[in-house]
């Protein structure tokens, strides 16, 4: 999905689907214009997703609040590699 110009609603929809994901193992969301709010929604979804083991989110609009959410995510999700 890298390189697409997603709005916040698109990232939130992807996040909702990740909560119920049982098959997807890798996700690349590089350069998708993801904002802090979208990234926080993604982190919340990945707290319950234990199937995804690789994610890439480079070249997005992330802030220190994004990193805080990511840090919290890594405390609960033991399968994810970045």
mmCIF file of N, CA, C and O in Angstrom:
data_model
loop_
_atom_site.group_PDB
_atom_site.id
_atom_site.type_symbol
_atom_site.label_atom_id
_atom_site.label_comp_id
_atom_site.label_asym_id
_atom_site.label_seq_id
_atom_site.Cartn_x
_atom_site.Cartn_y
_atom_site.Cartn_z
ATOM 1 N N UNK A 1 0.811 -1.204 0.000
ATOM 2 C CA UNK A 1 0.000 0.000 0.000
ATOM 3 C C UNK A 1 0.852 1.264 0.000
ATOM 4 O O UNK A 1 0.324 2.368 0.004
ATOM 5 N N UNK A 2 2.147 1.095 0.019
ATOM 6 C CA UNK A 2 3.053 2.240 0.062
ATOM 7 C C UNK A 2 2.861 3.144 -1.148
ATOM 8 O O UNK A 2 2.516 2.694 -2.234
ATOM 9 N N UNK A 3 3.086 4.425 -0.919
ATOM 10 C CA UNK A 3 3.037 5.399 -1.990
ATOM 11 C C UNK A 3 1.659 5.968 -2.271
ATOM 12 O O UNK A 3 1.520 6.888 -3.060
ATOM 13 N N UNK A 4 0.619 5.439 -1.642
ATOM 14 C CA UNK A 4 -0.725 5.971 -1.827
ATOM 15 C C UNK A 4 -0.943 7.159 -0.902
ATOM 16 O O UNK A 4 -0.327 7.252 0.157
ATOM 17 N N UNK A 5 -1.820 8.041 -1.279
ATOM 18 C CA UNK A 5 -2.118 9.227 -0.473
ATOM 19 C C UNK A 5 -3.402 8.972 0.307
ATOM 20 O O UNK A 5 -4.497 9.272 -0.158
ATOM 21 N N UNK A 6 -3.266 8.358 1.479
ATOM 22 C CA UNK A 6 -4.434 8.021 2.297
ATOM 23 C C UNK A 6 -4.809 9.183 3.206
ATOM 24 O O UNK A 6 -3.936 9.844 3.765
ATOM 25 N N UNK A 7 -6.104 9.387 3.405
ATOM 26 C CA UNK A 7 -6.545 10.350 4.407
ATOM 27 C C UNK A 7 -6.720 9.618 5.738
ATOM 28 O O UNK A 7 -6.564 8.402 5.820
ATOM 29 N N UNK A 8 -7.042 10.363 6.780
ATOM 30 C CA UNK A 8 -7.174 9.763 8.113
ATOM 31 C C UNK A 8 -8.242 8.680 8.148
ATOM 32 O O UNK A 8 -8.094 7.669 8.831
ATOM 33 N N UNK A 9 -9.334 8.881 7.421
ATOM 34 C CA UNK A 9 -10.401 7.872 7.406
ATOM 35 C C UNK A 9 -9.908 6.557 6.817
ATOM 36 O O UNK A 9 -10.292 5.490 7.283
ATOM 37 N N UNK A 10 -9.070 6.624 5.805
ATOM 38 C CA UNK A 10 -8.530 5.405 5.192
ATOM 39 C C UNK A 10 -7.657 4.638 6.179
ATOM 40 O O UNK A 10 -7.763 3.414 6.296
ATOM 41 N N UNK A 11 -6.807 5.353 6.896
ATOM 42 C CA UNK A 11 -5.936 4.706 7.889
ATOM 43 C C UNK A 11 -6.770 4.124 9.020
ATOM 44 O O UNK A 11 -6.506 3.016 9.498
ATOM 45 N N UNK A 12 -7.819 4.827 9.427
ATOM 46 C CA UNK A 12 -8.681 4.305 10.487
ATOM 47 C C UNK A 12 -9.410 3.049 10.028
ATOM 48 O O UNK A 12 -9.584 2.110 10.801
ATOM 49 N N UNK A 13 -9.818 2.999 8.767
ATOM 50 C CA UNK A 13 -10.469 1.805 8.225
ATOM 51 C C UNK A 13 -9.495 0.635 8.189
ATOM 52 O O UNK A 13 -9.841 -0.482 8.590
ATOM 53 N N UNK A 14 -8.280 0.886 7.741
ATOM 54 C CA UNK A 14 -7.246 -0.158 7.749
ATOM 55 C C UNK A 14 -7.017 -0.640 9.179
ATOM 56 O O UNK A 14 -6.920 -1.845 9.441
ATOM 57 N N UNK A 15 -6.984 0.290 10.119
ATOM 58 C CA UNK A 15 -6.771 -0.054 11.528
ATOM 59 C C UNK A 15 -7.885 -0.948 12.053
ATOM 60 O O UNK A 15 -7.623 -1.932 12.762
ATOM 61 N N UNK A 16 -9.121 -0.618 11.718
ATOM 62 C CA UNK A 16 -10.250 -1.441 12.166
ATOM 63 C C UNK A 16 -10.156 -2.858 11.612
ATOM 64 O O UNK A 16 -10.434 -3.828 12.322
ATOM 65 N N UNK A 17 -9.747 -2.983 10.366
ATOM 66 C CA UNK A 17 -9.610 -4.311 9.757
ATOM 67 C C UNK A 17 -8.455 -5.097 10.379
ATOM 68 O O UNK A 17 -8.521 -6.319 10.500
ATOM 69 N N UNK A 18 -7.421 -4.391 10.797
ATOM 70 C CA UNK A 18 -6.289 -5.068 11.438
ATOM 71 C C UNK A 18 -6.680 -5.678 12.781
ATOM 72 O O UNK A 18 -6.085 -6.659 13.215
ATOM 73 N N UNK A 19 -7.683 -5.112 13.432
ATOM 74 C CA UNK A 19 -8.131 -5.663 14.713
ATOM 75 C C UNK A 19 -8.665 -7.079 14.565
ATOM 76 O O UNK A 19 -8.567 -7.876 15.495
ATOM 77 N N UNK A 20 -9.212 -7.395 13.396
ATOM 78 C CA UNK A 20 -9.790 -8.727 13.176
ATOM 79 C C UNK A 20 -8.953 -9.582 12.229
ATOM 80 O O UNK A 20 -9.329 -10.709 11.919
ATOM 81 N N UNK A 21 -7.829 -9.047 11.786
ATOM 82 C CA UNK A 21 -6.957 -9.755 10.849
ATOM 83 C C UNK A 21 -6.443 -11.067 11.441
ATOM 84 O O UNK A 21 -5.969 -11.111 12.560
ATOM 85 N N UNK A 22 -6.525 -12.122 10.639
ATOM 86 C CA UNK A 22 -5.983 -13.424 11.048
ATOM 87 C C UNK A 22 -5.002 -13.983 10.018
ATOM 88 O O UNK A 22 -4.460 -15.061 10.217
ATOM 89 N N UNK A 23 -4.770 -13.265 8.907
ATOM 90 C CA UNK A 23 -3.928 -13.817 7.852
ATOM 91 C C UNK A 23 -2.784 -12.907 7.414
ATOM 92 O O UNK A 23 -1.713 -13.411 7.077
ATOM 93 N N UNK A 24 -2.979 -11.622 7.386
ATOM 94 C CA UNK A 24 -1.948 -10.698 6.901
ATOM 95 C C UNK A 24 -0.756 -10.680 7.852
ATOM 96 O O UNK A 24 -0.912 -10.469 9.049
ATOM 97 N N UNK A 25 0.439 -10.930 7.302
ATOM 98 C CA UNK A 25 1.653 -11.003 8.126
ATOM 99 C C UNK A 25 2.528 -9.768 7.988
ATOM 100 O O UNK A 25 3.285 -9.452 8.900
ATOM 101 N N UNK A 26 2.490 -9.092 6.822
ATOM 102 C CA UNK A 26 3.336 -7.917 6.584
ATOM 103 C C UNK A 26 2.495 -6.772 6.032
ATOM 104 O O UNK A 26 1.589 -7.001 5.229
ATOM 105 N N UNK A 27 2.834 -5.558 6.438
ATOM 106 C CA UNK A 27 2.127 -4.381 5.960
ATOM 107 C C UNK A 27 3.117 -3.246 5.756
ATOM 108 O O UNK A 27 3.871 -2.914 6.671
ATOM 109 N N UNK A 28 3.116 -2.683 4.558
ATOM 110 C CA UNK A 28 3.979 -1.541 4.255
ATOM 111 C C UNK A 28 3.106 -0.325 4.002
ATOM 112 O O UNK A 28 2.316 -0.300 3.054
ATOM 113 N N UNK A 29 3.235 0.657 4.869
ATOM 114 C CA UNK A 29 2.501 1.912 4.752
ATOM 115 C C UNK A 29 3.492 3.073 4.669
ATOM 116 O O UNK A 29 3.381 4.060 5.374
ATOM 117 N N UNK A 30 4.466 2.935 3.799
ATOM 118 C CA UNK A 30 5.475 3.973 3.604
ATOM 119 C C UNK A 30 4.912 5.050 2.681
ATOM 120 O O UNK A 30 4.235 4.746 1.705
ATOM 121 N N UNK A 31 5.204 6.289 3.002
ATOM 122 C CA UNK A 31 4.804 7.428 2.164
ATOM 123 C C UNK A 31 3.318 7.417 1.823
ATOM 124 O O UNK A 31 2.926 7.517 0.664
ATOM 125 N N UNK A 32 2.473 7.293 2.838
ATOM 126 C CA UNK A 32 1.027 7.287 2.613
ATOM 127 C C UNK A 32 0.346 8.514 3.228
ATOM 128 O O UNK A 32 -0.866 8.532 3.393
ATOM 129 N N UNK A 33 1.124 9.523 3.565
ATOM 130 C CA UNK A 33 0.602 10.764 4.168
ATOM 131 C C UNK A 33 -0.106 10.503 5.493
ATOM 132 O O UNK A 33 -1.063 11.172 5.849
ATOM 133 N N UNK A 34 0.368 9.500 6.232
ATOM 134 C CA UNK A 34 -0.223 9.183 7.525
ATOM 135 C C UNK A 34 0.115 10.263 8.532
ATOM 136 O O UNK A 34 1.254 10.677 8.648
ATOM 137 N N UNK A 35 -0.898 10.711 9.256
ATOM 138 C CA UNK A 35 -0.714 11.719 10.295
ATOM 139 C C UNK A 35 -0.595 11.046 11.658
ATOM 140 O O UNK A 35 -0.768 9.829 11.786
ATOM 141 N N UNK A 36 -0.340 11.839 12.664
ATOM 142 C CA UNK A 36 -0.249 11.320 14.029
ATOM 143 C C UNK A 36 -1.531 10.614 14.443
ATOM 144 O O UNK A 36 -1.495 9.521 15.011
ATOM 145 N N UNK A 37 -2.691 11.201 14.145
ATOM 146 C CA UNK A 37 -3.963 10.579 14.532
ATOM 147 C C UNK A 37 -4.135 9.213 13.875
ATOM 148 O O UNK A 37 -4.574 8.258 14.512
ATOM 149 N N UNK A 38 -3.795 9.122 12.609
ATOM 150 C CA UNK A 38 -3.885 7.843 11.913
ATOM 151 C C UNK A 38 -2.931 6.817 12.495
ATOM 152 O O UNK A 38 -3.276 5.647 12.665
ATOM 153 N N UNK A 39 -1.725 7.262 12.827
ATOM 154 C CA UNK A 39 -0.736 6.349 13.387
ATOM 155 C C UNK A 39 -1.158 5.862 14.772
ATOM 156 O O UNK A 39 -0.979 4.689 15.104
ATOM 157 N N UNK A 40 -1.741 6.739 15.562
ATOM 158 C CA UNK A 40 -2.228 6.337 16.884
ATOM 159 C C UNK A 40 -3.337 5.298 16.742
ATOM 160 O O UNK A 40 -3.365 4.301 17.471
ATOM 161 N N UNK A 41 -4.243 5.490 15.782
ATOM 162 C CA UNK A 41 -5.301 4.495 15.525
ATOM 163 C C UNK A 41 -4.690 3.162 15.106
ATOM 164 O O UNK A 41 -5.131 2.092 15.539
ATOM 165 N N UNK A 42 -3.668 3.223 14.280
ATOM 166 C CA UNK A 42 -2.969 2.013 13.845
ATOM 167 C C UNK A 42 -2.339 1.289 15.033
ATOM 168 O O UNK A 42 -2.455 0.071 15.172
ATOM 169 N N UNK A 43 -1.699 2.036 15.908
ATOM 170 C CA UNK A 43 -1.075 1.434 17.096
ATOM 171 C C UNK A 43 -2.110 0.784 17.995
ATOM 172 O O UNK A 43 -1.873 -0.311 18.531
ATOM 173 N N UNK A 44 -3.249 1.431 18.166
ATOM 174 C CA UNK A 44 -4.308 0.852 19.001
ATOM 175 C C UNK A 44 -4.787 -0.478 18.412
ATOM 176 O O UNK A 44 -5.015 -1.434 19.140
ATOM 177 N N UNK A 45 -4.927 -0.523 17.102
ATOM 178 C CA UNK A 45 -5.357 -1.766 16.452
ATOM 179 C C UNK A 45 -4.315 -2.866 16.619
ATOM 180 O O UNK A 45 -4.651 -4.031 16.842
ATOM 181 N N UNK A 46 -3.074 -2.505 16.511
ATOM 182 C CA UNK A 46 -2.002 -3.508 16.595
ATOM 183 C C UNK A 46 -1.781 -4.020 18.016
ATOM 184 O O UNK A 46 -1.126 -5.040 18.207
ATOM 185 N N UNK A 47 -2.351 -3.353 18.992
ATOM 186 C CA UNK A 47 -2.280 -3.871 20.361
ATOM 187 C C UNK A 47 -3.055 -5.179 20.486
ATOM 188 O O UNK A 47 -2.721 -6.020 21.305
ATOM 189 N N UNK A 48 -4.088 -5.354 19.667
ATOM 190 C CA UNK A 48 -4.890 -6.578 19.731
ATOM 191 C C UNK A 48 -4.555 -7.558 18.614
ATOM 192 O O UNK A 48 -4.954 -8.711 18.659
ATOM 193 N N UNK A 49 -3.852 -7.105 17.596
ATOM 194 C CA UNK A 49 -3.476 -7.965 16.470
ATOM 195 C C UNK A 49 -2.192 -8.709 16.813
ATOM 196 O O UNK A 49 -1.166 -8.106 17.047
ATOM 197 N N UNK A 50 -2.276 -10.025 16.817
ATOM 198 C CA UNK A 50 -1.090 -10.840 17.085
ATOM 199 C C UNK A 50 -0.667 -11.626 15.844
ATOM 200 O O UNK A 50 0.164 -12.535 15.927
ATOM 201 N N UNK A 51 -1.222 -11.291 14.683
ATOM 202 C CA UNK A 51 -0.906 -11.982 13.439
ATOM 203 C C UNK A 51 0.165 -11.246 12.642
ATOM 204 O O UNK A 51 1.094 -11.858 12.133
ATOM 205 N N UNK A 52 0.026 -9.934 12.534
ATOM 206 C CA UNK A 52 0.990 -9.137 11.785
ATOM 207 C C UNK A 52 2.345 -9.192 12.478
ATOM 208 O O UNK A 52 2.433 -9.004 13.687
ATOM 209 N N UNK A 53 3.386 -9.511 11.722
ATOM 210 C CA UNK A 53 4.697 -9.555 12.363
ATOM 211 C C UNK A 53 5.687 -8.538 11.786
ATOM 212 O O UNK A 53 6.757 -8.349 12.345
ATOM 213 N N UNK A 54 5.321 -7.872 10.677
ATOM 214 C CA UNK A 54 6.191 -6.832 10.132
ATOM 215 C C UNK A 54 5.370 -5.647 9.676
ATOM 216 O O UNK A 54 4.350 -5.824 8.999
ATOM 217 N N UNK A 55 5.841 -4.459 10.024
ATOM 218 C CA UNK A 55 5.187 -3.246 9.560
ATOM 219 C C UNK A 55 6.257 -2.213 9.236
ATOM 220 O O UNK A 55 7.283 -2.136 9.912
ATOM 221 N N UNK A 56 6.008 -1.446 8.201
ATOM 222 C CA UNK A 56 6.912 -0.376 7.817
ATOM 223 C C UNK A 56 6.076 0.882 7.588
ATOM 224 O O UNK A 56 5.073 0.843 6.864
ATOM 225 N N UNK A 57 6.490 1.992 8.215
ATOM 226 C CA UNK A 57 5.719 3.243 8.137
ATOM 227 C C UNK A 57 6.622 4.446 7.862
ATOM 228 O O UNK A 57 6.340 5.558 8.298
ATOM 229 N N UNK A 58 7.669 4.250 7.111
ATOM 230 C CA UNK A 58 8.622 5.346 6.891
ATOM 231 C C UNK A 58 8.032 6.452 6.011
ATOM 232 O O UNK A 58 7.089 6.231 5.250
ATOM 233 N N UNK A 59 8.610 7.629 6.157
ATOM 234 C CA UNK A 59 8.246 8.801 5.353
ATOM 235 C C UNK A 59 6.780 9.202 5.482
ATOM 236 O O UNK A 59 6.082 9.408 4.495
ATOM 237 N N UNK A 60 6.309 9.293 6.720
ATOM 238 C CA UNK A 60 4.979 9.792 7.024
ATOM 239 C C UNK A 60 5.108 10.984 7.970
ATOM 240 O O UNK A 60 6.203 11.358 8.356
ATOM 241 N N UNK A 61 3.977 11.588 8.324
ATOM 242 C CA UNK A 61 3.975 12.782 9.168
ATOM 243 C C UNK A 61 3.776 12.399 10.635
ATOM 244 O O UNK A 61 2.714 12.593 11.197
ATOM 245 N N UNK A 62 4.806 11.831 11.231
ATOM 246 C CA UNK A 62 4.704 11.337 12.601
ATOM 247 C C UNK A 62 5.397 12.293 13.567
ATOM 248 O O UNK A 62 6.358 12.963 13.207
ATOM 249 N N UNK A 63 4.901 12.335 14.785
ATOM 250 C CA UNK A 63 5.408 13.255 15.803
ATOM 251 C C UNK A 63 5.834 12.484 17.044
ATOM 252 O O UNK A 63 5.776 11.257 17.080
ATOM 253 N N UNK A 64 6.217 13.211 18.055
ATOM 254 C CA UNK A 64 6.598 12.571 19.323
ATOM 255 C C UNK A 64 5.414 11.819 19.933
ATOM 256 O O UNK A 64 5.603 10.788 20.577
ATOM 257 N N UNK A 65 4.189 12.294 19.715
ATOM 258 C CA UNK A 65 3.015 11.560 20.194
ATOM 259 C C UNK A 65 2.882 10.223 19.469
ATOM 260 O O UNK A 65 2.427 9.244 20.050
ATOM 261 N N UNK A 66 3.278 10.195 18.206
ATOM 262 C CA UNK A 66 3.278 8.941 17.451
ATOM 263 C C UNK A 66 4.238 7.948 18.088
ATOM 264 O O UNK A 66 3.902 6.769 18.266
ATOM 265 N N UNK A 67 5.411 8.425 18.426
ATOM 266 C CA UNK A 67 6.420 7.550 19.035
ATOM 267 C C UNK A 67 5.979 7.050 20.401
ATOM 268 O O UNK A 67 6.254 5.905 20.767
ATOM 269 N N UNK A 68 5.274 7.879 21.135
ATOM 270 C CA UNK A 68 4.759 7.461 22.442
ATOM 271 C C UNK A 68 3.760 6.314 22.270
ATOM 272 O O UNK A 68 3.819 5.318 22.986
ATOM 273 N N UNK A 69 2.862 6.439 21.300
ATOM 274 C CA UNK A 69 1.901 5.364 21.031
ATOM 275 C C UNK A 69 2.601 4.099 20.575
ATOM 276 O O UNK A 69 2.224 2.993 20.959
ATOM 277 N N UNK A 70 3.624 4.266 19.751
ATOM 278 C CA UNK A 70 4.377 3.110 19.259
ATOM 279 C C UNK A 70 5.100 2.409 20.408
ATOM 280 O O UNK A 70 5.130 1.180 20.482
ATOM 281 N N UNK A 71 5.631 3.177 21.314
ATOM 282 C CA UNK A 71 6.301 2.615 22.480
ATOM 283 C C UNK A 71 5.319 1.797 23.319
ATOM 284 O O UNK A 71 5.641 0.693 23.770
ATOM 285 N N UNK A 72 4.124 2.322 23.516
ATOM 286 C CA UNK A 72 3.095 1.601 24.272
ATOM 287 C C UNK A 72 2.687 0.319 23.548
ATOM 288 O O UNK A 72 2.471 -0.714 24.174
ATOM 289 N N UNK A 73 2.598 0.396 22.238
ATOM 290 C CA UNK A 73 2.259 -0.773 21.434
ATOM 291 C C UNK A 73 3.275 -1.891 21.639
ATOM 292 O O UNK A 73 2.912 -3.048 21.840
ATOM 293 N N UNK A 74 4.541 -1.551 21.591
ATOM 294 C CA UNK A 74 5.580 -2.571 21.707
ATOM 295 C C UNK A 74 5.610 -3.243 23.077
ATOM 296 O O UNK A 74 6.159 -4.339 23.215
ATOM 297 N N UNK A 75 5.004 -2.626 24.064
ATOM 298 C CA UNK A 75 4.916 -3.255 25.384
ATOM 299 C C UNK A 75 3.900 -4.397 25.402
ATOM 300 O O UNK A 75 3.999 -5.297 26.210
ATOM 301 N N UNK A 76 2.905 -4.342 24.490
ATOM 302 C CA UNK A 76 1.854 -5.339 24.513
ATOM 303 C C UNK A 76 1.904 -6.310 23.337
ATOM 304 O O UNK A 76 1.449 -7.446 23.460
ATOM 305 N N UNK A 77 2.425 -5.882 22.200
ATOM 306 C CA UNK A 77 2.478 -6.739 21.030
ATOM 307 C C UNK A 77 3.869 -7.361 20.927
ATOM 308 O O UNK A 77 4.838 -6.674 20.647
ATOM 309 N N UNK A 78 3.930 -8.653 21.138
ATOM 310 C CA UNK A 78 5.222 -9.342 21.166
ATOM 311 C C UNK A 78 5.586 -9.974 19.826
ATOM 312 O O UNK A 78 6.689 -10.502 19.678
ATOM 313 N N UNK A 79 4.687 -9.934 18.854
ATOM 314 C CA UNK A 79 4.970 -10.560 17.563
ATOM 315 C C UNK A 79 5.506 -9.580 16.514
ATOM 316 O O UNK A 79 6.095 -9.987 15.528
ATOM 317 N N UNK A 80 5.309 -8.312 16.724
ATOM 318 C CA UNK A 80 5.619 -7.299 15.723
ATOM 319 C C UNK A 80 7.114 -6.981 15.645
ATOM 320 O O UNK A 80 7.777 -6.795 16.651
ATOM 321 N N UNK A 81 7.615 -6.953 14.400
ATOM 322 C CA UNK A 81 8.986 -6.528 14.121
ATOM 323 C C UNK A 81 8.903 -5.264 13.283
ATOM 324 O O UNK A 81 8.016 -5.138 12.456
ATOM 325 N N UNK A 82 9.826 -4.367 13.495
ATOM 326 C CA UNK A 82 9.826 -3.132 12.706
ATOM 327 C C UNK A 82 11.133 -2.964 11.977
ATOM 328 O O UNK A 82 12.137 -3.513 12.332
#
